[in-house]
Short mmCIF file of C-alpha atoms and ligand atoms in Angstrom, two decimals:
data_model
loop_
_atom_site.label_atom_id
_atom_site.label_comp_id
_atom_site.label_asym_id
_atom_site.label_seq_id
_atom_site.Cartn_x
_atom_site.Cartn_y
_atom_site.Cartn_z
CA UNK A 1 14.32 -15.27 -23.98
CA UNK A 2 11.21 -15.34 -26.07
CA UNK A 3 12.94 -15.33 -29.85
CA UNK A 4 9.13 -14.34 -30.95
CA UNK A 5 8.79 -11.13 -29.49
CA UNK A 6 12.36 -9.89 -29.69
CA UNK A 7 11.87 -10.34 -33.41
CA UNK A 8 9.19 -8.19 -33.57
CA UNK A 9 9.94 -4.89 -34.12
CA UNK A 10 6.79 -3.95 -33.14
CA UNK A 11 6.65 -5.28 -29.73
CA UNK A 12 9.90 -3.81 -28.97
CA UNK A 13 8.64 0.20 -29.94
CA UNK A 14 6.11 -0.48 -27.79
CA UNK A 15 8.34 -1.67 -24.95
CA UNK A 16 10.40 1.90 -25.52
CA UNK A 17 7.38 3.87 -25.39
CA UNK A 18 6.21 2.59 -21.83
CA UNK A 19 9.69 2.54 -20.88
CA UNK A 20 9.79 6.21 -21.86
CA UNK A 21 7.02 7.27 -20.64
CA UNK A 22 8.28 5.40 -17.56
CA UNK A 23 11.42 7.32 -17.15
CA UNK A 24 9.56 10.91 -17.54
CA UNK A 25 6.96 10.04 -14.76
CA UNK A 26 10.00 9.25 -12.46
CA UNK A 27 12.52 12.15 -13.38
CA UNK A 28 10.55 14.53 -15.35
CA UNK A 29 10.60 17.17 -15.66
CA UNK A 30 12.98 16.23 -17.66
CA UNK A 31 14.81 17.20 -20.80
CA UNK A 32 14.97 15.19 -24.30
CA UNK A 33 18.97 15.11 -23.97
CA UNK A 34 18.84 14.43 -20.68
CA UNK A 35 17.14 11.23 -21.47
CA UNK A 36 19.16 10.28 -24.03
CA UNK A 37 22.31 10.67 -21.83
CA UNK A 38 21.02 9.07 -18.89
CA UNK A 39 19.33 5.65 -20.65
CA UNK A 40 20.24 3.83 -23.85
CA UNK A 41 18.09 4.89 -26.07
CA UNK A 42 19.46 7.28 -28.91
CA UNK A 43 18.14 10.49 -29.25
CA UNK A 44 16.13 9.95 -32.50
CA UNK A 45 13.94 6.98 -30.35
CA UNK A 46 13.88 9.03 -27.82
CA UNK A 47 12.33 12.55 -29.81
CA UNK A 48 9.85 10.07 -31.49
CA UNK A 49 8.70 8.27 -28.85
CA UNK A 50 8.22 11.60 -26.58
CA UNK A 51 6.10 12.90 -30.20
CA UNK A 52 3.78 9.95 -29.96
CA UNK A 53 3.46 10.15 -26.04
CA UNK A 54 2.75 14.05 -26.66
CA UNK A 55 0.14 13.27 -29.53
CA UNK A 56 -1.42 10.74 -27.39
CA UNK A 57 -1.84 13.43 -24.54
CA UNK A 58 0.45 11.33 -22.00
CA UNK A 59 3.37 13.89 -21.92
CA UNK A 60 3.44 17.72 -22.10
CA UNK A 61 6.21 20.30 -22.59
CA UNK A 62 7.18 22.69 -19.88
CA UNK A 63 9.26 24.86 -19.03
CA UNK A 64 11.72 24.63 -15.65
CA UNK A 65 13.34 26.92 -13.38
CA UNK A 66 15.19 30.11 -14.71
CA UNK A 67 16.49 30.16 -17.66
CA UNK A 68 20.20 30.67 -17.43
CA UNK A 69 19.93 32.94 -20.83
CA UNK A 70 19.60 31.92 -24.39
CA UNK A 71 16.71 29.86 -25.20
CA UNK A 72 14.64 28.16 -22.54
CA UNK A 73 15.15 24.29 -22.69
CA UNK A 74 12.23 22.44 -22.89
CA UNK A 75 11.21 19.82 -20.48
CA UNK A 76 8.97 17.28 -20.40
CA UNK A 77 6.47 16.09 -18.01
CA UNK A 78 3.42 13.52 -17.31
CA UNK A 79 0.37 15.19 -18.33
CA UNK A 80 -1.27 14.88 -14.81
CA UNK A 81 -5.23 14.71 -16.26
CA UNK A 82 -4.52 11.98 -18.88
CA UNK A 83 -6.15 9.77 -16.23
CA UNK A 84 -7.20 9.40 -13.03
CA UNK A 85 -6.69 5.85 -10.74
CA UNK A 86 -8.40 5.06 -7.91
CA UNK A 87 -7.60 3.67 -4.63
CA UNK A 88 -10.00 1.44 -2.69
CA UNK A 89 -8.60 0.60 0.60
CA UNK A 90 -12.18 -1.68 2.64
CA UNK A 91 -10.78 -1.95 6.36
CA UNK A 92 -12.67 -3.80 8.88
CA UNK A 93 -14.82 -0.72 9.91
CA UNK A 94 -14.63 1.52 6.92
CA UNK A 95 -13.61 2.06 3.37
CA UNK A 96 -11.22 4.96 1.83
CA UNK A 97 -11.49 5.97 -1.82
CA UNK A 98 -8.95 7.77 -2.46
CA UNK A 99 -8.29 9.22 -6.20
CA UNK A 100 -4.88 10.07 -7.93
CA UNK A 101 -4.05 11.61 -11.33
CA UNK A 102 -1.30 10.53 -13.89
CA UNK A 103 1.65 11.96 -11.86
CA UNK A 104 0.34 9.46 -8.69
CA UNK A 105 -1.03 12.95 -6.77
CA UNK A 106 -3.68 12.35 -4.28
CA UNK A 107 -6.15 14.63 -5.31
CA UNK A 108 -9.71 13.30 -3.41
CA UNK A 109 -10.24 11.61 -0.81
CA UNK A 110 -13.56 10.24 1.61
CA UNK A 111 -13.82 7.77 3.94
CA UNK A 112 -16.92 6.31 4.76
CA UNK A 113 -18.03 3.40 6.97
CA UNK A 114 -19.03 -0.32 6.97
CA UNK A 115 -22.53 -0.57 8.08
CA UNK A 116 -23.11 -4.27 7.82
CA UNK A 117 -19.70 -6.16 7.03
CA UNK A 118 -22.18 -9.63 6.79
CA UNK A 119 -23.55 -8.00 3.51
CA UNK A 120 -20.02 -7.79 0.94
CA UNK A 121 -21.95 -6.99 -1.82
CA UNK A 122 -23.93 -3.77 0.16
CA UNK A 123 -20.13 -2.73 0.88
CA UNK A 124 -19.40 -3.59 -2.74
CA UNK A 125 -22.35 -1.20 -4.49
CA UNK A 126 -21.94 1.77 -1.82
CA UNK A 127 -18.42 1.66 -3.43
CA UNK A 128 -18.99 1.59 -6.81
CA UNK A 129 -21.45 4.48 -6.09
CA UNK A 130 -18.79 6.77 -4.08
CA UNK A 131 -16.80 6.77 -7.61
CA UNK A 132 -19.51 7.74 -9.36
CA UNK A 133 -19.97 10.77 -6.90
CA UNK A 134 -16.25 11.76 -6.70
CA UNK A 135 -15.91 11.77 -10.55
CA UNK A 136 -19.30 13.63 -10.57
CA UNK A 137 -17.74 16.39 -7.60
CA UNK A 138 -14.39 16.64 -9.78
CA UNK A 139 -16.17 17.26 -13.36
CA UNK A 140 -14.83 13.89 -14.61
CA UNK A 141 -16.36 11.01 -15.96
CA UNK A 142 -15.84 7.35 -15.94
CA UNK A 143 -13.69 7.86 -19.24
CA UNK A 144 -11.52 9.39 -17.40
CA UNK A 145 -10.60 6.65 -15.30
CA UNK A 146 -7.22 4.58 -16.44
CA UNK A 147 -7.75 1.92 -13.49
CA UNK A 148 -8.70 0.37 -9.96
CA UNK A 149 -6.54 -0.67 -7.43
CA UNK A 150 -8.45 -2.73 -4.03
CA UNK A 151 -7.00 -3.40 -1.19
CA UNK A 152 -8.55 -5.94 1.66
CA UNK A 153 -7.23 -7.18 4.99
CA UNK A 154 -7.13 -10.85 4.20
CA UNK A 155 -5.34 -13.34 2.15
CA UNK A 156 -5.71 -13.12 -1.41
CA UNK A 157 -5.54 -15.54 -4.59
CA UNK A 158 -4.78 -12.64 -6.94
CA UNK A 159 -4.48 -15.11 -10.57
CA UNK A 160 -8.28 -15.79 -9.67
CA UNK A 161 -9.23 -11.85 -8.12
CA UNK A 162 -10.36 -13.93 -5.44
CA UNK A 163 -10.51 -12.57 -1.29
CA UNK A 164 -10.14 -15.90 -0.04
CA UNK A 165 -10.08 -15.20 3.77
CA UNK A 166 -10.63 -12.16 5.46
CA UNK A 167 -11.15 -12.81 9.02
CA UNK A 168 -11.42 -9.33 10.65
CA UNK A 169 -14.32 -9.08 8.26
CA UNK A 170 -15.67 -12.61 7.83
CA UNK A 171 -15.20 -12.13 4.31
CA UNK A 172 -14.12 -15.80 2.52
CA UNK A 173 -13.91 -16.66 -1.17
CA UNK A 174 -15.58 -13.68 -2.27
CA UNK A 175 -15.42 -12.43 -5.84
CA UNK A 176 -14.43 -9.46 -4.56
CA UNK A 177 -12.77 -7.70 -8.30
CA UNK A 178 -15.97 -8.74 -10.27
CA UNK A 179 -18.52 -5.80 -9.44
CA UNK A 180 -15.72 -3.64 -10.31
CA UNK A 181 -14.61 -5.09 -13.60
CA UNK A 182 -18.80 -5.19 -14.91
CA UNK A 183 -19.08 -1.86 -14.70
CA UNK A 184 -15.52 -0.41 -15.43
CA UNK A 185 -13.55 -2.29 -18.37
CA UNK A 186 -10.16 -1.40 -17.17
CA UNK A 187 -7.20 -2.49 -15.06
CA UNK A 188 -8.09 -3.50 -12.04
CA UNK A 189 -5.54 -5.06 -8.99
CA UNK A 190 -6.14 -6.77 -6.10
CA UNK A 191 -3.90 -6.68 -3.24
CA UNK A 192 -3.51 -7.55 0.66
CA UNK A 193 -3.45 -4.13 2.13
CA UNK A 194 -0.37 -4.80 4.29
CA UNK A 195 1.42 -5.56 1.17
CA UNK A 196 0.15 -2.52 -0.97
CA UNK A 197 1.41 -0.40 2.27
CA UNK A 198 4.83 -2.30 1.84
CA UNK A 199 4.81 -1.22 -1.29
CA UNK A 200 3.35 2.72 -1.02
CA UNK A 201 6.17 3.34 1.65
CA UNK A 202 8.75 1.63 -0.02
CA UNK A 203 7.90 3.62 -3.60
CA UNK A 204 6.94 6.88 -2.16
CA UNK A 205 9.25 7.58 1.36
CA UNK A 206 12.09 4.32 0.82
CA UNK A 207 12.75 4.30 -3.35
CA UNK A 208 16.48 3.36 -2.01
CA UNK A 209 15.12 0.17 0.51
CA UNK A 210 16.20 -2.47 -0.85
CA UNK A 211 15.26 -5.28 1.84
CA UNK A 212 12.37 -3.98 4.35
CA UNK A 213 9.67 -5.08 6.16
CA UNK A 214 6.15 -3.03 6.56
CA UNK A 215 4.47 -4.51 9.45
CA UNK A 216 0.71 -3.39 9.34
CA UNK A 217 -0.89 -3.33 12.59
CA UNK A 218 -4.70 -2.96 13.23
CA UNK A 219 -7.37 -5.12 14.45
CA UNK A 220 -4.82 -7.94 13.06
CA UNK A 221 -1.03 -7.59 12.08
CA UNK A 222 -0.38 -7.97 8.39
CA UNK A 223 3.39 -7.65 6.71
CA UNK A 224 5.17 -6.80 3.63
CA UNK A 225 8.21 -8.41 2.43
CA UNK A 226 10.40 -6.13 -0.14
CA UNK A 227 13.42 -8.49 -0.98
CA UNK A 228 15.83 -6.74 -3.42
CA UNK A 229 13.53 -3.83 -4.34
CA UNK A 230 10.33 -5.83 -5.05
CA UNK A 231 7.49 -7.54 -2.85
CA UNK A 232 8.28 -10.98 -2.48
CA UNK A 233 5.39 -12.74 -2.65
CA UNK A 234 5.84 -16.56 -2.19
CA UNK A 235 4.54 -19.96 -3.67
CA UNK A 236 0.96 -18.82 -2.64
CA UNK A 237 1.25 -14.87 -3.34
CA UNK A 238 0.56 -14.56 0.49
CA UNK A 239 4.52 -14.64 2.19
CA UNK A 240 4.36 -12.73 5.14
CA UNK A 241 1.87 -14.04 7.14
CA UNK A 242 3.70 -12.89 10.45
CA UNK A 243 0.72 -12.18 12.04
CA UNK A 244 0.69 -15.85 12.74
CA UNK A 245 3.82 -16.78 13.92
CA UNK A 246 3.40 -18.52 17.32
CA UNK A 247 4.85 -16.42 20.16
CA UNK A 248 2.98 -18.33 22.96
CA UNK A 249 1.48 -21.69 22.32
CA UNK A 250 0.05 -21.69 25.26
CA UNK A 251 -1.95 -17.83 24.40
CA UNK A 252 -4.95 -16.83 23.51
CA UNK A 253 -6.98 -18.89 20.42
CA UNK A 254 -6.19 -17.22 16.66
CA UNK A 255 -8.92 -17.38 13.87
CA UNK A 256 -6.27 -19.69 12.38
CA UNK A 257 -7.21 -21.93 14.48
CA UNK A 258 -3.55 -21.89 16.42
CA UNK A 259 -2.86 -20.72 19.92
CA UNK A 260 -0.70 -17.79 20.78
CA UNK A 261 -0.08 -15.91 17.40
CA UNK A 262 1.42 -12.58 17.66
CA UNK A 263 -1.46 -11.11 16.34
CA UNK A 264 -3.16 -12.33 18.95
CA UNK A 265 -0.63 -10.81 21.60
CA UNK A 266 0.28 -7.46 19.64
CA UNK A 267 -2.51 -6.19 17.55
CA UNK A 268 -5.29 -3.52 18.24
CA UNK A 269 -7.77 -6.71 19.19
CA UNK A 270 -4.92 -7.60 22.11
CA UNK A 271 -5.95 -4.16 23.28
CA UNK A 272 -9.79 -4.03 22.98
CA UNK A 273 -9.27 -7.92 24.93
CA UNK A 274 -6.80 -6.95 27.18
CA UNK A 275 -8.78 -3.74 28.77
CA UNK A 276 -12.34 -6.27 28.41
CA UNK A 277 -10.82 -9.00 30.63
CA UNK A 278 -9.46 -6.21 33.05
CA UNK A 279 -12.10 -3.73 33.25
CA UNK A 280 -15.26 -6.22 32.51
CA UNK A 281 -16.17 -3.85 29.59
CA UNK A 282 -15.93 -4.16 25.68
CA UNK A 283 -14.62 -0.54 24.78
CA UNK A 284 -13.50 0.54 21.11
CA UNK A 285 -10.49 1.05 20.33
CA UNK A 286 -11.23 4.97 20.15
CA UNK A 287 -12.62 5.30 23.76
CA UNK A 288 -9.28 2.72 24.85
CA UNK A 289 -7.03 5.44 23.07
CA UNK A 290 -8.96 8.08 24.54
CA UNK A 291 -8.57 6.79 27.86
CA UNK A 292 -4.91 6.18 27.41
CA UNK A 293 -3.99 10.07 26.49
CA UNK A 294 -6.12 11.28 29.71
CA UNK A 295 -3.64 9.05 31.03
CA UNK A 296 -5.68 6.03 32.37
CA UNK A 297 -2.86 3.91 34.11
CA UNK A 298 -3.99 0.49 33.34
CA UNK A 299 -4.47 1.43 30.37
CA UNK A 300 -1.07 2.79 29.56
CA UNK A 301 -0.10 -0.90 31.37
CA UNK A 302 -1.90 -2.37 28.30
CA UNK A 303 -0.05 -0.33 25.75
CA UNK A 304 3.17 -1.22 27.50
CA UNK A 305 2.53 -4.78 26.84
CA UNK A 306 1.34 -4.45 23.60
CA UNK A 307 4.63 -2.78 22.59
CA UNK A 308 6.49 -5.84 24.25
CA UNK A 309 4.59 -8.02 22.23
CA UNK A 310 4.95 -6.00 18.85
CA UNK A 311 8.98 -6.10 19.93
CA UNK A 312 8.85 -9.82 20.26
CA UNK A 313 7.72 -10.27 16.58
CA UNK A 314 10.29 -8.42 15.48
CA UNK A 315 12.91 -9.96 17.09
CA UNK A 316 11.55 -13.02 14.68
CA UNK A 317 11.52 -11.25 11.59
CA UNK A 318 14.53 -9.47 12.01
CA UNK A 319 16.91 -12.47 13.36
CA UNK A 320 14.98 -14.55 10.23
CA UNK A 321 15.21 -11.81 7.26
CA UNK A 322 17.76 -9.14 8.45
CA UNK A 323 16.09 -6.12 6.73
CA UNK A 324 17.87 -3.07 6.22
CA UNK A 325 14.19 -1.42 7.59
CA UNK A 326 11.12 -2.13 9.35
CA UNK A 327 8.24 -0.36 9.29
CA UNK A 328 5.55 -0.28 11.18
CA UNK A 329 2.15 0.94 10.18
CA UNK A 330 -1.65 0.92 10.89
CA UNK A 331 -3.66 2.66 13.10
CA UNK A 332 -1.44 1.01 15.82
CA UNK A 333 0.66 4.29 14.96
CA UNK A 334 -1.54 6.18 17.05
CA UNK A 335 -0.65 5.35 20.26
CA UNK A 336 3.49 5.31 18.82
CA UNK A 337 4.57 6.87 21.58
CA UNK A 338 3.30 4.61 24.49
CA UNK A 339 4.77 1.18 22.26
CA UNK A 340 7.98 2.62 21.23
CA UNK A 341 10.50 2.02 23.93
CA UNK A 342 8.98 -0.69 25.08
CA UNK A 343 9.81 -2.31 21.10
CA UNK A 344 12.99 -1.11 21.28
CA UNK A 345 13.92 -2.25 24.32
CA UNK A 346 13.23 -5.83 23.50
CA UNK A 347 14.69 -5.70 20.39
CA UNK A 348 17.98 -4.33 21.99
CA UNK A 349 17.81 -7.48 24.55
CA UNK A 350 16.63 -10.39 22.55
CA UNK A 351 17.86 -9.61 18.37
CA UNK A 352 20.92 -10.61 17.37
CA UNK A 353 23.50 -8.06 17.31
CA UNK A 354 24.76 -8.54 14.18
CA UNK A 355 20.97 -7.79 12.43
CA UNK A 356 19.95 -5.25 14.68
CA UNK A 357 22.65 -3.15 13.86
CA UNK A 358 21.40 -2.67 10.59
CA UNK A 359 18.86 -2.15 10.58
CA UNK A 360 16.42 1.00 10.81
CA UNK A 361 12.65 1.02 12.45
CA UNK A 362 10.60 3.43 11.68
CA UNK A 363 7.27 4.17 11.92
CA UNK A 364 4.69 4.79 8.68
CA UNK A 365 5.31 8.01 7.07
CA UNK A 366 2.76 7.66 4.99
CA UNK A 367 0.46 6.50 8.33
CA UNK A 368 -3.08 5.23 6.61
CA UNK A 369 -2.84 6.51 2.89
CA UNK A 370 0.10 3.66 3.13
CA UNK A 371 -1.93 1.20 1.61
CA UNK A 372 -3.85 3.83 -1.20
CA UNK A 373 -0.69 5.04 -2.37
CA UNK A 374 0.65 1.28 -3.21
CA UNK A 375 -2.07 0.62 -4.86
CA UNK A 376 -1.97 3.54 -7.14
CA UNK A 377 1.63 2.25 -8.05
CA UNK A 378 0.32 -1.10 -8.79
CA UNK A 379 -2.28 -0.15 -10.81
CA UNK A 380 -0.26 2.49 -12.68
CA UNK A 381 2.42 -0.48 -13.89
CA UNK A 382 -0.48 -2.75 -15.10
CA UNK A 383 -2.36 0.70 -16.69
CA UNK A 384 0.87 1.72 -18.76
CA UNK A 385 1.00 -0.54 -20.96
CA UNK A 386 0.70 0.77 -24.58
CA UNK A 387 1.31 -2.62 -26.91
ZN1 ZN B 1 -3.02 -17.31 13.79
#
């Protein structure tokens, strides 16, 4: 323990307030007493840490339900225009800024796309610009703004707020936090987008997961571990990289240079390939989909395997991790209903008994505002910080 800090009282009111203000963002609203009976702190920290959170604008008192006669009780509740985070999820073919106040409520959202992925900083600027706008739209101004969260489908080195590899978009070593923290001095948090899903679901539909796995699955597959309640990150920040375990080594070639990685065999590109090699045509993955709900056969053939494939990998991570959950995301979810049995049918024949019966798959409830919504829970830890 850090003798320094502990001995300053300072540091330590400063700790209560955030933890405070912590504890009325997740119960609220909530009443003075009922903090002080449900945490240690007595109720004279607790009434003047709620005055200074009120005086500072974070908190304000309301008034719940029906009063049961006598005076009202008065509760207390996050102050949802205090400040407003934003959520910048780039995908491979678009990027979604999504904005949430204080109380992490979604209140705008646009989507727009990627004209020219080989220009980063292009993406970068049109970005910067959409904030302006939606502040602009909402009567807000940059002030207003408590921090950034961005989220990119790649590896990333987040002690430097470095993308180091993004292949989907051929984005490598790119400064990619920079822009951002020129123009806005302010929190800002980098993050895989697989692992800010992980996260999003885990905090918003899963508070009681304790061990679960979010398997993003789009043009690639990207995971998220949560081991004991938190995102396990690894030695290199990037654990999870189940995209490229080897399911065939003898399969197609990976951008990681290895052969038969089940992102290779299970993702959205295994589609777009698979229906290319078949039908001597390079479709999108819209027209594919489209194809597949007018019923196309060989194209239902194709989702068929996919779902094998998906079932395959996680056989892996569930014989290797045992996770109370899996969920899968991405815009894989689409076509759910053509993958599903086919996943759980392999997972019924190949995973050990003893870890598949505990655990739960499910797919996204959160579907693509996964990744926007872990991010605004990332970046509202590093914002509230009032030493
Ligand atoms: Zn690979």
């Amino acid at each position: 323990m850090d003798r320094i800090k502990v001995g300053n009282s300072q540091y330590i009111r400063d700790l209560n307030l955030a933890g405070i203000f912590k504890l009325i963002h997740q119960y609220g609203p909530v009443s003075r007493k009922e903090l002080a009976e449900n945490t240690g702190y007595s109720a004279a920290t607790i009434s003047n840490h709620v005055k200074r959170l009120i005086s500072m604008g974070f908190v304000i008192e309301t008034e719940k339900g029906s009063s049961t006669g006598g005076r009202k009780p008065v509760y207390l509740t996050v102050n949802p225009d205090k400040g407003r985070i934003f959520s910048i999820d780039i995908e491979v073919k678009q990027v979604k800024l999504v904005m949430f106040n204080l109380k992490l409520e979604l209140e705008g959202q646009k989507t727009f796309p990627i004209f020219d992925k080989d220009k980063p900083e292009g993406v970068i600027r049109q970005i910067l610009l959409e904030i302006e706008k939606m502040l602009q739209e909402m009567g807000l101004t940059a002030e207003d703004i408590l921090g950034l969260g961005v989220a990119v489908p790649g590896l990333v080195d987040r002690g430097k707020n470095l993308l180091e590899f993004a292949p989907n978009l051929g984005w490598r070593n790119l400064e990619v936090v920079k822009p951002f923290a020129k123009k806005y001095s302010l929190p800002i948090v980098l993050e895989n987008e697989a692992k800010a899903a992980a996260i999003g679901e885990r905090e918003f539909v899963y508070p009681q997961a304790k061990n679960m796995v979010y398997i993003s699955i789009n043009e690639g597959i990207g995971c998220g571990i949560i081991f004991d309640g938190e995102l396990y990150r690894g030695a290199s920040g990037n654990a999870g990289e189940f995209g490229h375990i080897i399911i065939d080594s003898d399969g197609p070639k990976c951008h990681c240079g290895n052969h038969g990685c089940w992102e290779t065999l299970a993702s959205e590109n295994f589609i777009i390939n698979s229906y290319a090699r078949l039908n001597n045509i390079m479709l999108t993955k819209d027209e594919i989909y489209q194809k597949g709900k007018e019923g196309e056969q060989g194209v239902i053939e194709i989702f068929k395997e996919t779902g094998k494939n998906i079932g395959i990998g996680l056989v892996n991570i569930l014989n290797s991790l045992s996770p109370e959950l899996m969920v899968i995301g991405g815009d894989i979810t689409r076509i759910k209903d053509y993958i599903f049995p086919d996943i759980i049918n392999v997972l019924k024949e190949k995973a050990l008994s003893i870890s598949h019966e505990k655990a739960d798959i499910k797919f996204s409830k959160l579907g693509n505002l996964a990744t926007v919504y872990g991010l605004a829970k990332l970046v509202f830890d590093k914002s509230i910080d009032f030493v």
